[in-house]
């Protein structure tokens, strides 16, 4: 999102009624969500709601307070076959992608073909048949030519990449890096747009999306969408965060479209820690001044572990939102909120 206009009362956007909106029952009931039971002292309750249970006006009331909102059960709006690893392997698998090591924070050298990243994404090598060599008449340089957008296709380097996948916790971030998602993946783009709640805020031309109101001589922020994918990690010894603590200048919404099973077959989730914007100063003091300069949050070199979050609360009274995101959940992250 390019940034949200905080007060819809000042604008006409399809008949939003005037006057203060009461706290909706859907938000009050969210405190009964299983993830909000037995919270730790350093955690805040998250507003988990179902589609259609919040009006745009009710959402705006919570949003202007900086409350983290999660809208669930959006999978029916997405064609699941378009988001599974086998689709990416078969349809765009030869496109280049920067693969990152979550432990070191460094890119894995030269670009990988997207298919190599996704081959073991579902926990085993069930997609190996998609890597079989094509018939001899198709196995030529023409079949590996540039795609229609001019990006060169990349030859697979399996099993070299297999060892990297098995040894490290890898991720893709901001893919496609430079191209417009809507042009590279038009069908997925249309699905995401149709699935997004509160289109007045979340669509590119939404009347409460600040980017849609910038003068023509201003450069708008990159509205995305961008794709983020990561292999599973944990908070156990040796585990790392797949995205370090950072802060964005614009509001954002993140929908999980697919999630592979854990090794033991248990369901997995993306786990977020999101901190109110007013906590930024305390977080910077807690982390300390970076030895090589820059900013403790914007450098994106810190992941707050379980003991860290305990000490952050004990020393500074900081409480964050811990979000458990499952497939079909849309997580709204307010601008200025440090999150990981």
Coordinates of C-alpha atoms in Angstrom, one line a residue:
X1 CA 0.0 0.0 0.0
X2 CA 1.2 3.5 -0.7
X3 CA 0.1 4.9 2.6
X4 CA -3.4 5.3 4.0
X5 CA -5.4 8.5 4.6
X6 CA -6.2 8.4 8.3
X7 CA -9.6 10.0 8.4
X8 CA -12.2 8.9 5.8
X9 CA -14.7 11.4 7.3
X10 CA -12.9 14.1 5.3
X11 CA -13.5 12.4 1.9
X12 CA -16.4 11.1 -0.1
X13 CA -15.9 7.4 -0.9
X14 CA -19.1 5.7 -1.7
X15 CA -21.3 6.8 1.1
X16 CA -19.4 6.1 4.3
X17 CA -21.6 7.4 7.0
X18 CA -20.7 10.3 9.4
X19 CA -20.4 10.1 13.1
X20 CA -18.2 8.0 15.4
X21 CA -18.4 4.2 14.8
X22 CA -18.8 2.0 17.9
X23 CA -16.2 -0.7 18.5
X24 CA -17.6 -3.5 16.3
X25 CA -18.7 -6.8 17.8
X26 CA -16.3 -8.6 15.4
X27 CA -13.3 -6.8 17.1
X28 CA -14.6 -7.4 20.6
X29 CA -15.1 -11.1 19.8
X30 CA -11.5 -11.3 18.4
X31 CA -10.2 -11.4 21.9
X32 CA -11.7 -14.9 22.1
X33 CA -9.5 -16.2 19.2
X34 CA -7.4 -19.1 20.4
X35 CA -4.2 -17.1 19.5
X36 CA -5.3 -14.4 22.0
X37 CA -5.7 -16.8 24.9
X38 CA -2.9 -17.2 27.4
X39 CA -0.9 -14.3 26.0
X40 CA 2.5 -13.6 27.4
X41 CA 3.0 -10.4 29.4
X42 CA 4.9 -8.9 26.5
X43 CA 2.2 -9.6 23.9
X44 CA -0.9 -7.6 22.8
X45 CA -4.1 -9.2 21.5
X46 CA -4.5 -9.1 17.7
X47 CA -7.8 -8.2 16.0
X48 CA -8.5 -11.4 14.1
X49 CA -11.7 -11.0 12.0
X50 CA -13.6 -12.9 9.3
X51 CA -14.3 -11.4 5.8
X52 CA -17.2 -9.0 5.8
X53 CA -17.4 -8.6 9.5
X54 CA -15.8 -5.1 9.5
X55 CA -17.0 -2.2 7.4
X56 CA -14.5 0.1 5.9
X57 CA -15.4 2.7 8.5
X58 CA -15.0 0.2 11.4
X59 CA -11.6 -0.8 9.9
X60 CA -10.6 2.8 9.7
X61 CA -11.4 3.4 13.3
X62 CA -9.0 0.6 14.4
X63 CA -6.4 1.6 11.7
X64 CA -6.0 5.2 12.9
X65 CA -5.2 3.8 16.3
X66 CA -2.4 1.7 14.9
X67 CA -4.0 -1.6 15.8
X68 CA -2.9 -4.7 13.9
X69 CA -5.8 -6.3 12.0
X70 CA -5.8 -9.8 10.5
X71 CA -8.6 -10.8 8.1
X72 CA -8.9 -14.6 7.9
X73 CA -10.4 -17.1 5.5
X74 CA -9.5 -15.4 2.1
X75 CA -8.4 -18.7 0.4
X76 CA -11.8 -19.1 -1.4
X77 CA -10.9 -16.0 -3.5
X78 CA -7.6 -17.6 -4.6
X79 CA -7.1 -20.5 -7.1
X80 CA -4.9 -22.7 -5.0
X81 CA -3.3 -24.4 -8.1
X82 CA -1.8 -21.0 -9.1
X83 CA 0.1 -20.7 -5.8
X84 CA 1.5 -24.2 -5.4
X85 CA 5.2 -24.8 -6.0
X86 CA 4.5 -27.0 -9.0
X87 CA 2.8 -24.1 -10.8
X88 CA 5.9 -21.8 -10.3
X89 CA 8.3 -24.6 -11.3
X90 CA 6.4 -25.4 -14.5
X91 CA 5.3 -21.9 -15.7
X92 CA 8.0 -19.4 -14.5
X93 CA 10.6 -21.8 -13.2
X94 CA 13.4 -20.6 -15.5
X95 CA 13.2 -17.0 -14.5
X96 CA 16.0 -15.7 -12.4
X97 CA 15.5 -15.0 -8.7
X98 CA 17.9 -13.7 -5.9
X99 CA 17.9 -16.3 -3.1
X100 CA 18.9 -15.2 0.4
X101 CA 20.4 -17.0 3.3
X102 CA 18.3 -16.1 6.4
X103 CA 21.2 -16.9 8.8
X104 CA 23.8 -14.6 7.2
X105 CA 21.5 -12.1 5.6
X106 CA 23.5 -12.5 2.4
X107 CA 22.4 -13.3 -1.1
X108 CA 23.5 -16.8 -2.4
X109 CA 25.8 -15.5 -5.1
X110 CA 24.4 -15.5 -8.7
X111 CA 20.7 -15.7 -9.4
X112 CA 19.0 -19.1 -9.3
X113 CA 16.3 -20.3 -11.6
X114 CA 13.1 -20.0 -9.6
X115 CA 12.3 -23.7 -10.0
X116 CA 15.4 -24.7 -8.0
X117 CA 14.2 -22.6 -5.0
X118 CA 10.7 -24.3 -5.1
X119 CA 11.8 -27.9 -5.7
X120 CA 11.8 -28.9 -2.0
X121 CA 9.4 -26.3 -0.8
X122 CA 6.8 -28.9 0.1
X123 CA 9.2 -30.8 2.3
X124 CA 10.3 -33.5 0.0
X125 CA 11.3 -34.1 -3.7
X126 CA 7.7 -34.8 -4.9
X127 CA 8.3 -32.3 -7.7
X128 CA 11.3 -34.1 -9.2
X129 CA 9.3 -35.2 -12.3
X130 CA 9.0 -31.6 -13.3
X131 CA 12.7 -31.4 -13.7
X132 CA 13.0 -34.3 -16.2
X133 CA 14.7 -33.4 -19.4
X134 CA 12.4 -32.5 -22.3
X135 CA 12.4 -34.6 -25.5
X136 CA 15.5 -34.3 -27.6
X137 CA 13.8 -32.1 -30.3
X138 CA 12.9 -29.6 -27.6
X139 CA 16.2 -29.7 -25.7
X140 CA 18.0 -26.9 -27.5
X141 CA 19.0 -23.3 -26.9
X142 CA 15.7 -22.0 -28.3
X143 CA 13.8 -23.6 -25.4
X144 CA 16.0 -21.7 -23.0
X145 CA 15.6 -18.3 -24.7
X146 CA 14.6 -15.1 -23.1
X147 CA 11.1 -14.8 -21.8
X148 CA 8.6 -12.4 -23.3
X149 CA 9.7 -9.6 -20.9
X150 CA 13.3 -9.9 -22.0
X151 CA 14.6 -11.6 -18.8
X152 CA 17.0 -14.4 -19.6
X153 CA 16.1 -17.9 -18.6
X154 CA 18.5 -19.7 -16.3
X155 CA 19.7 -23.3 -16.5
X156 CA 19.1 -25.4 -13.3
X157 CA 22.2 -26.2 -11.2
X158 CA 20.6 -29.0 -9.3
X159 CA 22.1 -30.9 -7.2
X160 CA 24.4 -28.0 -6.3
X161 CA 21.4 -26.0 -5.2
X162 CA 19.9 -29.0 -3.4
X163 CA 22.7 -29.0 -0.8
X164 CA 22.1 -25.3 -0.2
X165 CA 18.4 -25.8 0.3
X166 CA 19.0 -28.7 2.7
X167 CA 21.7 -27.0 4.7
X168 CA 20.3 -23.5 5.0
X169 CA 17.1 -21.6 5.6
X170 CA 16.6 -19.8 2.3
X171 CA 14.1 -17.2 1.2
X172 CA 13.0 -15.0 -1.8
X173 CA 12.2 -11.4 -1.1
X174 CA 10.7 -8.7 -3.3
X175 CA 10.1 -10.9 -6.3
X176 CA 9.9 -9.9 -9.1
X177 CA 12.6 -7.5 -8.1
X178 CA 12.2 -4.8 -10.8
X179 CA 9.3 -5.9 -13.0
X180 CA 5.6 -5.1 -12.2
X181 CA 4.0 -8.1 -10.6
X182 CA 0.8 -7.3 -12.6
X183 CA 2.6 -7.7 -15.9
X184 CA 4.7 -10.8 -15.0
X185 CA 1.8 -12.6 -13.3
X186 CA -1.5 -11.0 -14.4
X187 CA -3.8 -13.8 -13.2
X188 CA -2.2 -14.0 -9.7
X189 CA -2.4 -10.2 -9.5
X190 CA -6.1 -10.1 -10.3
X191 CA -6.8 -12.8 -7.7
X192 CA -4.9 -10.9 -5.0
X193 CA -6.7 -7.7 -5.8
X194 CA -10.1 -9.4 -5.7
X195 CA -9.2 -11.1 -2.4
X196 CA -8.0 -7.9 -0.6
X197 CA -10.3 -6.6 2.0
X198 CA -11.1 -2.9 2.2
X199 CA -10.4 -2.0 -1.4
X200 CA -10.9 1.7 -0.7
X201 CA -7.5 1.4 1.1
X202 CA -5.8 -1.6 -0.5
X203 CA -6.3 -1.1 -4.3
X204 CA -3.9 1.0 -6.3
X205 CA -6.6 3.4 -7.1
X206 CA -8.4 3.2 -3.8
X207 CA -9.9 6.5 -2.7
X208 CA -8.2 6.2 0.7
X209 CA -4.9 5.1 -0.7
X210 CA -2.6 8.1 -0.5
X211 CA -0.6 7.0 -3.5
X212 CA -3.7 7.5 -5.6
X213 CA -3.8 11.1 -4.6
X214 CA -0.2 12.2 -5.3
X215 CA 0.3 14.9 -7.9
X216 CA 1.5 13.7 -11.2
X217 CA 4.9 15.2 -10.8
X218 CA 5.6 13.1 -7.6
X219 CA 7.1 9.6 -7.8
X220 CA 4.8 7.2 -6.0
X221 CA 6.1 4.4 -3.8
X222 CA 6.3 0.9 -5.2
X223 CA 2.9 -0.4 -4.4
X224 CA 3.8 -4.0 -5.3
X225 CA 2.6 -6.6 -4.8
X226 CA 5.9 -8.5 -4.2
X227 CA 6.3 -12.1 -3.4
X228 CA 8.0 -13.3 -0.2
X229 CA 8.8 -17.0 0.3
X230 CA 10.8 -18.7 3.0
X231 CA 11.7 -22.2 4.1
X232 CA 10.6 -23.1 7.6
X233 CA 12.5 -22.0 10.7
X234 CA 11.7 -22.2 14.4
X235 CA 12.5 -20.4 17.7
X236 CA 14.4 -23.5 19.0
X237 CA 18.1 -23.5 19.3
X238 CA 19.7 -22.8 15.9
X239 CA 16.5 -21.3 14.5
X240 CA 16.6 -17.9 12.8
X241 CA 14.0 -15.3 11.8
X242 CA 13.4 -15.3 8.0
X243 CA 12.9 -11.5 8.1
X244 CA 14.8 -9.3 10.5
X245 CA 13.3 -6.4 12.4
X246 CA 12.6 -3.5 10.1
X247 CA 10.2 -0.6 9.6
X248 CA 8.4 0.5 6.5
X249 CA 7.4 4.1 5.5
X250 CA 4.1 2.9 4.0
X251 CA 1.3 0.7 5.3
X252 CA 1.3 -2.8 4.0
X253 CA -1.0 -5.8 3.8
X254 CA 0.4 -9.4 3.4
X255 CA -1.7 -12.4 2.3
X256 CA -0.4 -15.9 2.7
X257 CA -1.4 -17.9 -0.4
X258 CA 0.4 -21.2 0.3
X259 CA 2.2 -22.9 3.1
X260 CA 4.0 -26.2 2.9
X261 CA 3.8 -28.7 5.8
X262 CA 6.4 -29.0 8.5
X263 CA 8.8 -32.1 8.4
X264 CA 6.6 -33.9 10.8
X265 CA 3.5 -33.1 8.8
X266 CA 2.1 -30.6 11.2
X267 CA 0.6 -27.3 9.8
X268 CA 2.9 -24.4 9.6
X269 CA 2.3 -20.6 10.0
X270 CA 4.2 -17.4 9.4
X271 CA 4.8 -15.8 12.8
X272 CA 5.0 -12.0 13.0
X273 CA 6.1 -9.7 15.8
X274 CA 4.7 -6.2 15.2
X275 CA 5.4 -3.3 17.6
X276 CA 3.5 0.0 17.9
X277 CA 5.2 2.9 16.3
X278 CA 5.6 4.7 19.7
X279 CA 7.8 1.8 20.8
X280 CA 10.5 2.6 18.2
X281 CA 12.6 4.7 20.5
X282 CA 12.7 2.1 23.2
X283 CA 13.5 -0.7 20.7
X284 CA 16.4 1.3 19.4
X285 CA 17.7 1.9 22.9
X286 CA 17.3 -1.8 23.7
X287 CA 19.3 -2.9 20.6
X288 CA 21.9 -0.3 21.0
X289 CA 23.7 1.9 18.5
X290 CA 25.1 -0.1 15.6
X291 CA 28.9 -0.4 15.7
X292 CA 29.1 0.3 11.9
X293 CA 26.7 3.2 11.9
X294 CA 23.2 3.5 10.5
X295 CA 20.0 2.8 12.5
X296 CA 19.3 -0.1 14.8
X297 CA 16.0 -0.8 13.1
X298 CA 16.5 0.3 9.5
X299 CA 19.8 -1.7 9.3
X300 CA 17.7 -4.9 9.4
X301 CA 20.4 -6.8 11.2
X302 CA 18.5 -7.8 14.4
X303 CA 16.0 -10.5 15.1
X304 CA 14.3 -10.3 18.5
X305 CA 14.3 -13.8 20.0
X306 CA 12.1 -15.1 22.7
X307 CA 14.5 -14.0 25.5
X308 CA 14.9 -10.7 23.7
X309 CA 11.2 -10.0 23.7
X310 CA 11.0 -10.9 27.4
X311 CA 13.8 -8.5 28.3
X312 CA 12.4 -5.7 26.0
X313 CA 9.2 -5.8 28.0
X314 CA 10.9 -6.1 31.4
X315 CA 13.4 -3.2 30.7
X316 CA 11.2 -0.9 28.6
X317 CA 7.6 -2.1 29.1
X318 CA 7.3 -2.7 25.3
X319 CA 4.5 -5.1 24.2
X320 CA 4.1 -6.3 20.7
X321 CA 1.5 -8.0 18.5
X322 CA 2.4 -11.7 17.9
X323 CA 0.5 -12.8 14.8
X324 CA 0.1 -16.4 13.6
X325 CA -0.6 -16.2 9.9
X326 CA -2.1 -19.2 8.2
X327 CA -3.0 -19.6 4.5
X328 CA -5.7 -17.2 3.6
X329 CA -4.9 -14.7 6.3
X330 CA -4.3 -11.0 5.4
X331 CA -2.0 -9.2 7.9
X332 CA -2.3 -5.4 8.0
X333 CA 1.0 -3.7 9.2
X334 CA 0.7 0.0 10.0
X335 CA 3.4 2.3 8.7
X336 CA 6.1 3.1 11.2
X337 CA 5.7 -0.1 13.1
X338 CA 8.8 -2.1 13.6
X339 CA 8.2 -5.7 12.7
X340 CA 9.9 -9.0 12.0

